CSV table of C-alpha atoms and ligand atoms in Angstrom, one decimal:
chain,number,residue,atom,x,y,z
A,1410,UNK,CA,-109.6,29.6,-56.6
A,1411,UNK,CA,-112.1,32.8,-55.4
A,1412,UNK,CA,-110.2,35.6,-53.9
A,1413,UNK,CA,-113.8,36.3,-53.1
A,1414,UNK,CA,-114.6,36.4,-49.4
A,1415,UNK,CA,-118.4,35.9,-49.8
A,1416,UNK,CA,-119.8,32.6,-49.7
A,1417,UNK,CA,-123.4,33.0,-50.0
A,1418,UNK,CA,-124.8,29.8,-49.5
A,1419,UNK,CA,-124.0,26.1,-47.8
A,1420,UNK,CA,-125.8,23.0,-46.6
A,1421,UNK,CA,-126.4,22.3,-42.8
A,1422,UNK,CA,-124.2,20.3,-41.3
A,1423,UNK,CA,-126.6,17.4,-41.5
A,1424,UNK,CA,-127.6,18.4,-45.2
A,1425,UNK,CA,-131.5,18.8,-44.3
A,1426,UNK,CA,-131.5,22.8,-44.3
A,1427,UNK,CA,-129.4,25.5,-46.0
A,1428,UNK,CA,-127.1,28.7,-44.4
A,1429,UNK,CA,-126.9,31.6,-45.9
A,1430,UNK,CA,-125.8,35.1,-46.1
A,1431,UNK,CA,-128.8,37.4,-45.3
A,1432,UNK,CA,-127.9,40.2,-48.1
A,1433,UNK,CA,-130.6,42.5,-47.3
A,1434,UNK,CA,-128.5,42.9,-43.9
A,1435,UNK,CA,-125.3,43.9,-46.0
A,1436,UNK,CA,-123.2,45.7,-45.7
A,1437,UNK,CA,-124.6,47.0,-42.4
A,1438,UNK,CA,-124.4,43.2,-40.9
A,1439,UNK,CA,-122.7,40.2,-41.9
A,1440,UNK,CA,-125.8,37.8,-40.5
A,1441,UNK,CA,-126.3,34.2,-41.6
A,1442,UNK,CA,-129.8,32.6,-41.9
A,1443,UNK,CA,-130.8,28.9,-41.6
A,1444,UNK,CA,-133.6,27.9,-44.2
A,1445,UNK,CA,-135.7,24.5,-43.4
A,1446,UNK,CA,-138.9,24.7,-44.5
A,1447,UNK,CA,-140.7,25.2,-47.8
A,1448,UNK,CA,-141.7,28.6,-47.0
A,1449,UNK,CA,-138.1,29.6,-45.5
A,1450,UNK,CA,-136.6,29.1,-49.1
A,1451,UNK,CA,-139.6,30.7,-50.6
A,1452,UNK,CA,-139.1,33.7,-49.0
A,1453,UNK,CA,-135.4,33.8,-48.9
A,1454,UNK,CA,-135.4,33.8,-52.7
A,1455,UNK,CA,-138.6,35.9,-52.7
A,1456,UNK,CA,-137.0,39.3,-50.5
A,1457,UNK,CA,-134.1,38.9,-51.8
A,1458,UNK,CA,-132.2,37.3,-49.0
A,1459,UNK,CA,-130.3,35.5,-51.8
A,1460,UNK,CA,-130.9,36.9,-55.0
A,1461,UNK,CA,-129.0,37.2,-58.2
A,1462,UNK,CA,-130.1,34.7,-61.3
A,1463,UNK,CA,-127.3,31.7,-60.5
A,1464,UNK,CA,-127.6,31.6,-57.4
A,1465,UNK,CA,-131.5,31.9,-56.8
A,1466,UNK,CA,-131.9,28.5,-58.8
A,1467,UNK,CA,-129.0,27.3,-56.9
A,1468,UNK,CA,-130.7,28.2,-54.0
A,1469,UNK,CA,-133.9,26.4,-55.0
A,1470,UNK,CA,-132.1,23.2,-56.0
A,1471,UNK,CA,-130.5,23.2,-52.8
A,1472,UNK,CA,-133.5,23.7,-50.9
A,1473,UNK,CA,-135.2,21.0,-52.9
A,1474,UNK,CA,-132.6,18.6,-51.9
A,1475,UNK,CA,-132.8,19.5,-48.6
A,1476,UNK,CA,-136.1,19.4,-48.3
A,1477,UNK,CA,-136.5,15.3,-49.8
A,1478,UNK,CA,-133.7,14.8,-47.1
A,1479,UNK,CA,-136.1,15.5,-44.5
A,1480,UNK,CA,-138.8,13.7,-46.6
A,1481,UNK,CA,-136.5,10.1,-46.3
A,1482,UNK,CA,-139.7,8.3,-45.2
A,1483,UNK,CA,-141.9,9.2,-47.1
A,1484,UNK,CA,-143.2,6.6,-50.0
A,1485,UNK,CA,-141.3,7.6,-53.6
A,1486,UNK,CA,-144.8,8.1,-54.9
A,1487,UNK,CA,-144.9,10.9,-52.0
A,1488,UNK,CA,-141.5,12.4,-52.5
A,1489,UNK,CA,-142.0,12.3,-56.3
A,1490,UNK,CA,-145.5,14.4,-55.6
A,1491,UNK,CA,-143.7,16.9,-52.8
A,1492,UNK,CA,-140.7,17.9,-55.5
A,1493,UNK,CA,-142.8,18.5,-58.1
A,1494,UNK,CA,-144.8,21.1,-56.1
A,1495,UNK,CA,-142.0,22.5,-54.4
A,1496,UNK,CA,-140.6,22.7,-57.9
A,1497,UNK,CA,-143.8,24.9,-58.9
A,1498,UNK,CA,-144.2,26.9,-56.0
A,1499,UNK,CA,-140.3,28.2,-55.8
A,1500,UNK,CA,-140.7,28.8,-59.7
A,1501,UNK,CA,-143.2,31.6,-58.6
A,1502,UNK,CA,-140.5,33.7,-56.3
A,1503,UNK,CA,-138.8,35.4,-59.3
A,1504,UNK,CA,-140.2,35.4,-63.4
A,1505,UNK,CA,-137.0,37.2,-65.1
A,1506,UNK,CA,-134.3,35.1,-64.0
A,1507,UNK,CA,-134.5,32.0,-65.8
A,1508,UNK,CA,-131.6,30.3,-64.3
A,1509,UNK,CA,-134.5,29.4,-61.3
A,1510,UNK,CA,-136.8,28.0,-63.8
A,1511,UNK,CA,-133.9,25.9,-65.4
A,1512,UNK,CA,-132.5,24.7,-62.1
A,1513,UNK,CA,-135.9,23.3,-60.6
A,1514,UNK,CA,-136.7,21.5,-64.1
A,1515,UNK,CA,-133.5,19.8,-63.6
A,1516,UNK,CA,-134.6,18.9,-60.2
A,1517,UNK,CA,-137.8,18.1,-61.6
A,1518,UNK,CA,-136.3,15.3,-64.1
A,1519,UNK,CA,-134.3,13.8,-61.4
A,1520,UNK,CA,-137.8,12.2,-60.3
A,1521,UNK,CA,-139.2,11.6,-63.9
A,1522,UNK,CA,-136.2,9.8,-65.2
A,1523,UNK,CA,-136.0,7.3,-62.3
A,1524,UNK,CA,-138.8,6.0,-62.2
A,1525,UNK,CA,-138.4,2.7,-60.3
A,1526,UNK,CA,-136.1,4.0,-57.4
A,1527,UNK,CA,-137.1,4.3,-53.8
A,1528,UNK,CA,-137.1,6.9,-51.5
A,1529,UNK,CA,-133.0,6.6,-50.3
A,1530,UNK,CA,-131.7,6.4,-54.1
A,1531,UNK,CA,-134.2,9.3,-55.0
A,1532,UNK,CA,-132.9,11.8,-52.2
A,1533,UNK,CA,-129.5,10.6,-53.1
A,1534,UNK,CA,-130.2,11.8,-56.4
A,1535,UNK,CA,-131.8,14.8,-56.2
A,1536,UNK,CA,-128.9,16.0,-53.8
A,1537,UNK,CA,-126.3,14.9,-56.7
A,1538,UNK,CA,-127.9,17.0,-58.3
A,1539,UNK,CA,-128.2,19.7,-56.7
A,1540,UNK,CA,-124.7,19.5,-56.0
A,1541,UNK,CA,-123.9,19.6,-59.8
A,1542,UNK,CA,-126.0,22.7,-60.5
A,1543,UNK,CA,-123.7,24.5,-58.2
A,1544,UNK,CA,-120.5,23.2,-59.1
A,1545,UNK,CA,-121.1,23.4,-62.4
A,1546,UNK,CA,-121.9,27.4,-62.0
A,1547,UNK,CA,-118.7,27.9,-60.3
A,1548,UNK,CA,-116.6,26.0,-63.1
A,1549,UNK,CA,-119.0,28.3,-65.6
A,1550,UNK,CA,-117.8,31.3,-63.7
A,1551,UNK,CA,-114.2,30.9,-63.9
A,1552,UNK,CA,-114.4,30.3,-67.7
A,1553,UNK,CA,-116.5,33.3,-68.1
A,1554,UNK,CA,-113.8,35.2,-66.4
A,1555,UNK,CA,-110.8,33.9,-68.2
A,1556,UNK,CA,-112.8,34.3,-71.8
A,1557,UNK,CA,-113.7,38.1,-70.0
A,1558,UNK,CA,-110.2,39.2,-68.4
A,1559,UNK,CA,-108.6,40.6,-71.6
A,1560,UNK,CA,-111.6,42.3,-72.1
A,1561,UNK,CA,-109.9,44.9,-68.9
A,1562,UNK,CA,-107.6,47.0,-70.0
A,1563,UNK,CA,-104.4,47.6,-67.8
A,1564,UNK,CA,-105.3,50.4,-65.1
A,1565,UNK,CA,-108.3,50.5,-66.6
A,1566,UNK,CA,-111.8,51.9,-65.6
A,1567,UNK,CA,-114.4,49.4,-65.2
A,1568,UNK,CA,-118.3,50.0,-64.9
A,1569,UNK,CA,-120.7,47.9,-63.6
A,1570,UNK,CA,-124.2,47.5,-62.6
A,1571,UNK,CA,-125.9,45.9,-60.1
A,1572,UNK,CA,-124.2,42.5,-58.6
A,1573,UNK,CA,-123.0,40.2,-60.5
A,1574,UNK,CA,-120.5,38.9,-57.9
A,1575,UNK,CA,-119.8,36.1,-55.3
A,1576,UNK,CA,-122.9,37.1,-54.0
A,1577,UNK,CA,-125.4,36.3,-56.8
A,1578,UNK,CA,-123.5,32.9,-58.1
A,1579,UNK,CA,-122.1,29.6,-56.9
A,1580,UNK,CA,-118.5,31.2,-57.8
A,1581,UNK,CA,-117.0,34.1,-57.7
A,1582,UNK,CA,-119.8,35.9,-60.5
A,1583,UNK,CA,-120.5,36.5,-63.9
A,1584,UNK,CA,-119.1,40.6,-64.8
A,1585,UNK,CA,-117.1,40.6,-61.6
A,1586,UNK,CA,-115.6,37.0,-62.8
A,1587,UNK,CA,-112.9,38.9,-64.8
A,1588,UNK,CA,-112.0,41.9,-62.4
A,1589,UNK,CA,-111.2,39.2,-59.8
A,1590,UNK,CA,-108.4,37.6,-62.1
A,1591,UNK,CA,-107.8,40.4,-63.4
A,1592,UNK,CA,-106.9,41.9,-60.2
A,1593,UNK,CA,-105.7,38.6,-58.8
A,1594,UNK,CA,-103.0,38.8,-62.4
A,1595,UNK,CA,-102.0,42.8,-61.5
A,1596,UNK,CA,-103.9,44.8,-62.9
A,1597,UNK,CA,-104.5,47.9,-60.7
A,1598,UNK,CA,-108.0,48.9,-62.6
A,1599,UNK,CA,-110.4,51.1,-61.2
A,1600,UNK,CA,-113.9,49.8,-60.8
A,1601,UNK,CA,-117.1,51.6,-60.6
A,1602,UNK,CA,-120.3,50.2,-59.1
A,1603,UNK,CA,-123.5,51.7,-60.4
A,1604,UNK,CA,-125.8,51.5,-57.0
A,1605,UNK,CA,-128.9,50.3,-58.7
A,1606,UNK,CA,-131.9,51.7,-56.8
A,1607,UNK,CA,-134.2,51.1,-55.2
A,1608,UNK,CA,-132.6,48.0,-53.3
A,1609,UNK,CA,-128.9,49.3,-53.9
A,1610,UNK,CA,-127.5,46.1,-55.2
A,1611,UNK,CA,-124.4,47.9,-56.2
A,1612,UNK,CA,-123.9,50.1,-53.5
A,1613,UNK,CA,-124.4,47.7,-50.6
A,1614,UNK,CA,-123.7,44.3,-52.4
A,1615,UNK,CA,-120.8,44.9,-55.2
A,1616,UNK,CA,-118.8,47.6,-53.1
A,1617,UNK,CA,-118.8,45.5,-49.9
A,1618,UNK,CA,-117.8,42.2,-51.8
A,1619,UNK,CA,-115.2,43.9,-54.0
A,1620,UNK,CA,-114.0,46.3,-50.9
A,1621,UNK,CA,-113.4,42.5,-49.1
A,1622,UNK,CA,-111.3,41.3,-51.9
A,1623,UNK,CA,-109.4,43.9,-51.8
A,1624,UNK,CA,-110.1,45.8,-55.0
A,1625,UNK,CA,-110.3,49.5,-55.4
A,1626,UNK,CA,-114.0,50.2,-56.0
A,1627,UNK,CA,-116.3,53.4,-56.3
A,1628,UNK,CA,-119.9,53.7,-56.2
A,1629,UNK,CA,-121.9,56.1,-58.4
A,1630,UNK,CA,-126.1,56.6,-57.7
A,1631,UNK,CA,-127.8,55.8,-61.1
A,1632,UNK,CA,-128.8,59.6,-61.7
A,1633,UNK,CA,-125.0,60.2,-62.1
A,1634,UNK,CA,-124.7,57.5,-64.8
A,1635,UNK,CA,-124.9,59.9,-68.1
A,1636,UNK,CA,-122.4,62.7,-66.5
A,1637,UNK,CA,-120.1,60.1,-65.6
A,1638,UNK,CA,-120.0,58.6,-69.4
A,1639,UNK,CA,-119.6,62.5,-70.7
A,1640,UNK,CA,-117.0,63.4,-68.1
A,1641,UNK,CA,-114.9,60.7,-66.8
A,1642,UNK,CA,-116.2,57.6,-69.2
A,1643,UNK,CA,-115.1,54.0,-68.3
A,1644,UNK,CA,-112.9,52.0,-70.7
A,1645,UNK,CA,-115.7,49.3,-70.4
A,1646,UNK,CA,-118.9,48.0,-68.6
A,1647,UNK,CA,-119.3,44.3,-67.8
A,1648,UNK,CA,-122.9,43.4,-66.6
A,1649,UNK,CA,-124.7,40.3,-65.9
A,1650,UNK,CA,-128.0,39.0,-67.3
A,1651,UNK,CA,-131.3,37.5,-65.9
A,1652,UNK,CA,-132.5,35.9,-69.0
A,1653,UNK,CA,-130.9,35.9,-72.5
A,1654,UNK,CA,-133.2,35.6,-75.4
A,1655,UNK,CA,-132.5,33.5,-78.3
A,1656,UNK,CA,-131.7,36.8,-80.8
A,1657,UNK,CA,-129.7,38.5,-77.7
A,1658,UNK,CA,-131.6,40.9,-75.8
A,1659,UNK,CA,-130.3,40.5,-72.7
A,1660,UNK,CA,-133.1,41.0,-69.2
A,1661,UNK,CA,-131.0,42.4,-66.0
A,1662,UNK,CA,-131.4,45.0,-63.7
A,1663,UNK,CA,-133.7,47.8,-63.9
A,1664,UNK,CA,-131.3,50.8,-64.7
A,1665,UNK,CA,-129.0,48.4,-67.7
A,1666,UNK,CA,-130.7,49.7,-70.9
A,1667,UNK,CA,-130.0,53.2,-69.9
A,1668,UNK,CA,-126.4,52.6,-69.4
A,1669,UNK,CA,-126.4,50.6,-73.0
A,1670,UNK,CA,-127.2,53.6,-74.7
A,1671,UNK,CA,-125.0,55.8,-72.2
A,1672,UNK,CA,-122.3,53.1,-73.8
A,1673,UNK,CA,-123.4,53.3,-77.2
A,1674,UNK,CA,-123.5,57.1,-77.6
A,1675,UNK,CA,-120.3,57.4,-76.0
A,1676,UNK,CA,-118.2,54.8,-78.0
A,1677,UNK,CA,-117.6,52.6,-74.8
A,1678,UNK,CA,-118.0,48.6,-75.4
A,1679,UNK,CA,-120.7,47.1,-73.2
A,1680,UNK,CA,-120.5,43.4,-72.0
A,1681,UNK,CA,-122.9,40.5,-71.0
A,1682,UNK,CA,-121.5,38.2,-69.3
A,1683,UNK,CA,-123.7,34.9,-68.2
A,1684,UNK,CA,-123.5,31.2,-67.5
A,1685,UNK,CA,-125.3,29.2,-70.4
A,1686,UNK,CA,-128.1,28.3,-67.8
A,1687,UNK,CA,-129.1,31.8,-68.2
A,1688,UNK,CA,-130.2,31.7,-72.4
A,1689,UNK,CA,-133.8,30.9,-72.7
A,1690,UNK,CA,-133.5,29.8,-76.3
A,1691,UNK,CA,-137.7,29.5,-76.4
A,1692,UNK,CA,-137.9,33.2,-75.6
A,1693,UNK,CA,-137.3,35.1,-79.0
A,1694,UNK,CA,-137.0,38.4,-78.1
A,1695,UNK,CA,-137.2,40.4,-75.5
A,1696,UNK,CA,-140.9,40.8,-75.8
A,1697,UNK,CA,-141.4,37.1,-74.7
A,1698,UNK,CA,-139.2,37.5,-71.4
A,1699,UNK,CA,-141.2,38.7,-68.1
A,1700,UNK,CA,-140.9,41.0,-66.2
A,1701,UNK,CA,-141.0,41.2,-62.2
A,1702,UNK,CA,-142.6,44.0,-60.9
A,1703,UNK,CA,-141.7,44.7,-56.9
A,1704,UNK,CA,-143.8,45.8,-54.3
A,1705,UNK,CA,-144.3,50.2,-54.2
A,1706,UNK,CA,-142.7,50.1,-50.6
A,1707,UNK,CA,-138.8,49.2,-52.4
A,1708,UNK,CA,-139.5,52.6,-53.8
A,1709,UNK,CA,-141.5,54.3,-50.9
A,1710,UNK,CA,-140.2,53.0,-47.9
A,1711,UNK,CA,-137.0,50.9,-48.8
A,1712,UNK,CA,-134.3,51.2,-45.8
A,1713,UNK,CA,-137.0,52.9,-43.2
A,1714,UNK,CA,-137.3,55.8,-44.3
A,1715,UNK,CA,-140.4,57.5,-46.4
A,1716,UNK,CA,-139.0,59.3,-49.3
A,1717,UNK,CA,-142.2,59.7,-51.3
A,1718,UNK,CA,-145.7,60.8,-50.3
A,1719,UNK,CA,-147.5,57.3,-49.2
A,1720,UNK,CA,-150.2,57.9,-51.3
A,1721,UNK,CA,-148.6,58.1,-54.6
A,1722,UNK,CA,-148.3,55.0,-56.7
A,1723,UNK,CA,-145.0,53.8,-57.8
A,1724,UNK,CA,-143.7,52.0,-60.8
A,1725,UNK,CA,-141.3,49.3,-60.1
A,1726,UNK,CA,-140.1,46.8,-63.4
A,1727,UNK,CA,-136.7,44.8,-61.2
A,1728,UNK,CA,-135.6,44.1,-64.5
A,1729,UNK,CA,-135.3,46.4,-68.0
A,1730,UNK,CA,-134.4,44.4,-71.5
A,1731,UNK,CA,-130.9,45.9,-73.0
A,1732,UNK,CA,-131.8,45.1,-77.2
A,1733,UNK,CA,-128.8,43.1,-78.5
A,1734,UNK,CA,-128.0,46.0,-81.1
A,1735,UNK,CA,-126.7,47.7,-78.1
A,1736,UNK,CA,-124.5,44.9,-77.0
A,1737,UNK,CA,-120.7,44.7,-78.0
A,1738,UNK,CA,-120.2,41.0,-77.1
A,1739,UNK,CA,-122.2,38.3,-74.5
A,1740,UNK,CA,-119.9,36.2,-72.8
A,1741,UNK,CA,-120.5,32.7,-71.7
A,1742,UNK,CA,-118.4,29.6,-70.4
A,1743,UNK,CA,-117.9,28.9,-74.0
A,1744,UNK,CA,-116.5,31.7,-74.5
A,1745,UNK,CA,-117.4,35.7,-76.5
A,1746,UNK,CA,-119.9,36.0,-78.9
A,1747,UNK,CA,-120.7,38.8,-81.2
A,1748,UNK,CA,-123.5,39.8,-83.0
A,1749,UNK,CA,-126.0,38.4,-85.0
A,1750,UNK,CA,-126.2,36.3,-81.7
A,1751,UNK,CA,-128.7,33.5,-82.2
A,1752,UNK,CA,-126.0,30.9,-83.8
A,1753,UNK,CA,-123.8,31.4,-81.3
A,1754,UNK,CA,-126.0,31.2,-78.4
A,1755,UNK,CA,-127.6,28.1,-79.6
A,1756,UNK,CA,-124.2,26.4,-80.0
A,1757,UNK,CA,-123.7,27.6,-77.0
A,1758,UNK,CA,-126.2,25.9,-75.4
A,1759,UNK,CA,-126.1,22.8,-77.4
A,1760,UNK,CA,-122.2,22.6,-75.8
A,1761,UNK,CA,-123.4,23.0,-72.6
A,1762,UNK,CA,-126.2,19.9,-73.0
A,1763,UNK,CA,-123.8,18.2,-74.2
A,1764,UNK,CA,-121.2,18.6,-71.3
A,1765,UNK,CA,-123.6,17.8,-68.8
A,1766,UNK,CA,-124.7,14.3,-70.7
A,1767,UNK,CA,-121.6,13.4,-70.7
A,1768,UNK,CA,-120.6,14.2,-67.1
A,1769,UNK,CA,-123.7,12.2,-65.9
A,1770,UNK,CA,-122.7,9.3,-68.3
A,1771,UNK,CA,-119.3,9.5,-66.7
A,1772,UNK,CA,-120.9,9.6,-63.1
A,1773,UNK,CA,-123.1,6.3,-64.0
A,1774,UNK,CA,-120.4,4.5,-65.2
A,1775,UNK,CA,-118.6,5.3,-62.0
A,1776,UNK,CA,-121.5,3.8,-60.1
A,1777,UNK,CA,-122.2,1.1,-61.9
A,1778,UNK,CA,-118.1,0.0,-61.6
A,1779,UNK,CA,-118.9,0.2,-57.8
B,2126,LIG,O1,-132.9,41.5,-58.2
B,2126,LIG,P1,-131.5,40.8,-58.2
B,2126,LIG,O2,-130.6,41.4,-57.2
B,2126,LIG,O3,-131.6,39.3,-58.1
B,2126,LIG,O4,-130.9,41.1,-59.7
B,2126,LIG,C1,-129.7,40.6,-60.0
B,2126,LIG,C2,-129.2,41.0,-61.4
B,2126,LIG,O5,-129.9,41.7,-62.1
B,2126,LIG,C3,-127.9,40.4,-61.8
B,2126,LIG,O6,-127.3,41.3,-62.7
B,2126,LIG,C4,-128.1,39.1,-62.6
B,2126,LIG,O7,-129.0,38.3,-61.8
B,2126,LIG,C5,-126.9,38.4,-62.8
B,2126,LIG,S1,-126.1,37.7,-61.4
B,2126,LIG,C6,-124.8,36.9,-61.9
């Protein structure tokens, strides 16, 4: 149903490996990469070669998959070991994003709940499951952009940060979920990508995805954030998240909490919009929710080119924490939720459990009929 053109990720044609799109090439080079060992998806997910919070633990569900598939004859004692420390090693690559966290402990369980299966049923299932991780994200993403679309006023101006796009989910995104059907539906919005420095998400990632789709898109540098509000202010700004705690401060991009209060100040409602997978209902507030620092050379040295004394030090958070008081609404497959947020996101979740329980009920009965 995406009128998105990016498709970020696939298996191999055999299913051992993964393919995907190198986005630290973008938008210079459209340049596929093949991942096939441990420390091929490691670093993938680690530079940023895929990034964004579904799709990195898609990513690293995937690659777990992959990775038992090359493993088929190996003793299940064995395979069971290997997941579990590929499961720990990829949970190292990225600490904000939760959805990698959540994805791998899902992998994780696939060995602990089956306890007496051999090596073939195993791989079987930890590739069903991988599968599910991503196809559920794309079913979350549509919903998220149906509960979203009204949220765009016709001919609108829309602001956004970062990616949150094709490119960083299984489907076609989280905040850009709604400007696709909105602009699928007619509506001739404007939208403006904020280009999130230092590694220019916006600029290089949300442009080129939206400029392939067809929409009308403009990219403003982060410094011009707080004359754009007073000047030319957007009718609303939809942004993603990288972990949700469970009172609603939202973790995403460095450069988000500034344009909260830009928002606030300036009267202009300012969206979350996430899959479920992305509330970590054990992190309170934002002060339990960690933060990933990047290396001074982002900042120094990013795209080749020395734009601050080599000697200085540099201070690089990836991620700031927006405080929900700042947040109009966080929207989720279930739907918009306004504040005080911790009921809602915890029915939230609890709806989401309960959806997958029953799919995986469904899919044993299935099996068992067989
Ligand atoms: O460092 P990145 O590019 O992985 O950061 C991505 C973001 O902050 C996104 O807004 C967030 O992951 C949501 S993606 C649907």
């Amino acid at each position: 149903m995406t009128n998105s053109s990016a498709t970020p990720i696939r298996w191999t044609e055999d299913g051992t490996g993964l393919v995907i799109l190198d986005q630290t090439r973008l938008p210079e080079e459209v340049i596929e990469v093949e991942l096939r060992s441990v420390q091929d998806i490691f670093d993938a997910i680690f530079t940023l070669k895929v990034r964004g919070a579904p799709l990195i633990g898609i990513t690293a569900a995937m690659g777990v998959a992959a990775l038992a598939r090359q493993d088929e004859m190996a003793e299940p004692k064995i395979l069971r070991y290997d997941v579990g420390r590929w499961c720990d090693y990829f949970a190292t690559a990225r600490p904000t994003a939760v959805n990698l966290s959540w994805a791998l402990a899902r992998m994780r369980d696939i060995t602990r709940e089956n306890e007496d299966d051999d090596t073939e049923t195993l791989v079987a299932e930890l590739a069903a499951e991988a599968q599910a991780i991503w196809d559920e994200d794309v079913r979350m993403c549509a919903a998220i952009g149906e509960h979203a679309v009204g949220l765009i006023p016709e001919g609108g101006r829309v602001l956004t940060h970062c990616n949150a796009g094709a490119l960083a989910t299984g489907g076609i995104g989280t905040a850009l979920a709604p400007i696709y059907l909105a602009h699928e539906r007619g509506n001739t919005m404007e939208v403006f990508a904020g280009e999130t420095r230092p590694l220019l998400q916006g600029s290089r990632l949300t442009a080129w995805e939206l400029k392939q789709a067809g929409l009308d898109v403009r990219v403003i540098t982060d410094s011009m954030a707080g004359a754009f509000f007073q000047r030319t202010p957007p009718d609303v700004v939809l942004v993603g998240a990288d972990r949700i705690a469970a009172n609603g401060d939202v973790a995403n991009k460095i450069g988000t909490y500034g344009l909260a209060i830009f928002a606030k100040h300036h009267g202009v409602p300012f969206y979350v919009l996430a899959p479920t997978s992305t509330i970590d209902l054990d992190a309170g507030s934002a002060d339990d929710i960690p933060i990933e620092h990047r290396g001074e050379d982002e900042v120094r040295n990013g795209f080749g080119k020395l734009t601050s004394p080599a000697d200085v030090p540099i201070w690089s958070p990836a991620f700031d924490v927006t405080p929900a008081d700042l947040i109009t609404g966080i929207v989720t497959e279930n739907g918009v939720l306004n504040a005080p947020y911790a009921a809602g996101l915890e029915a939230a979740v609890g709806a989401a459990d309960e959806a997958v329980a029953v799919a995986m009920d469904a899919e044993a009965e299935v099996t068992e009929e067989e």
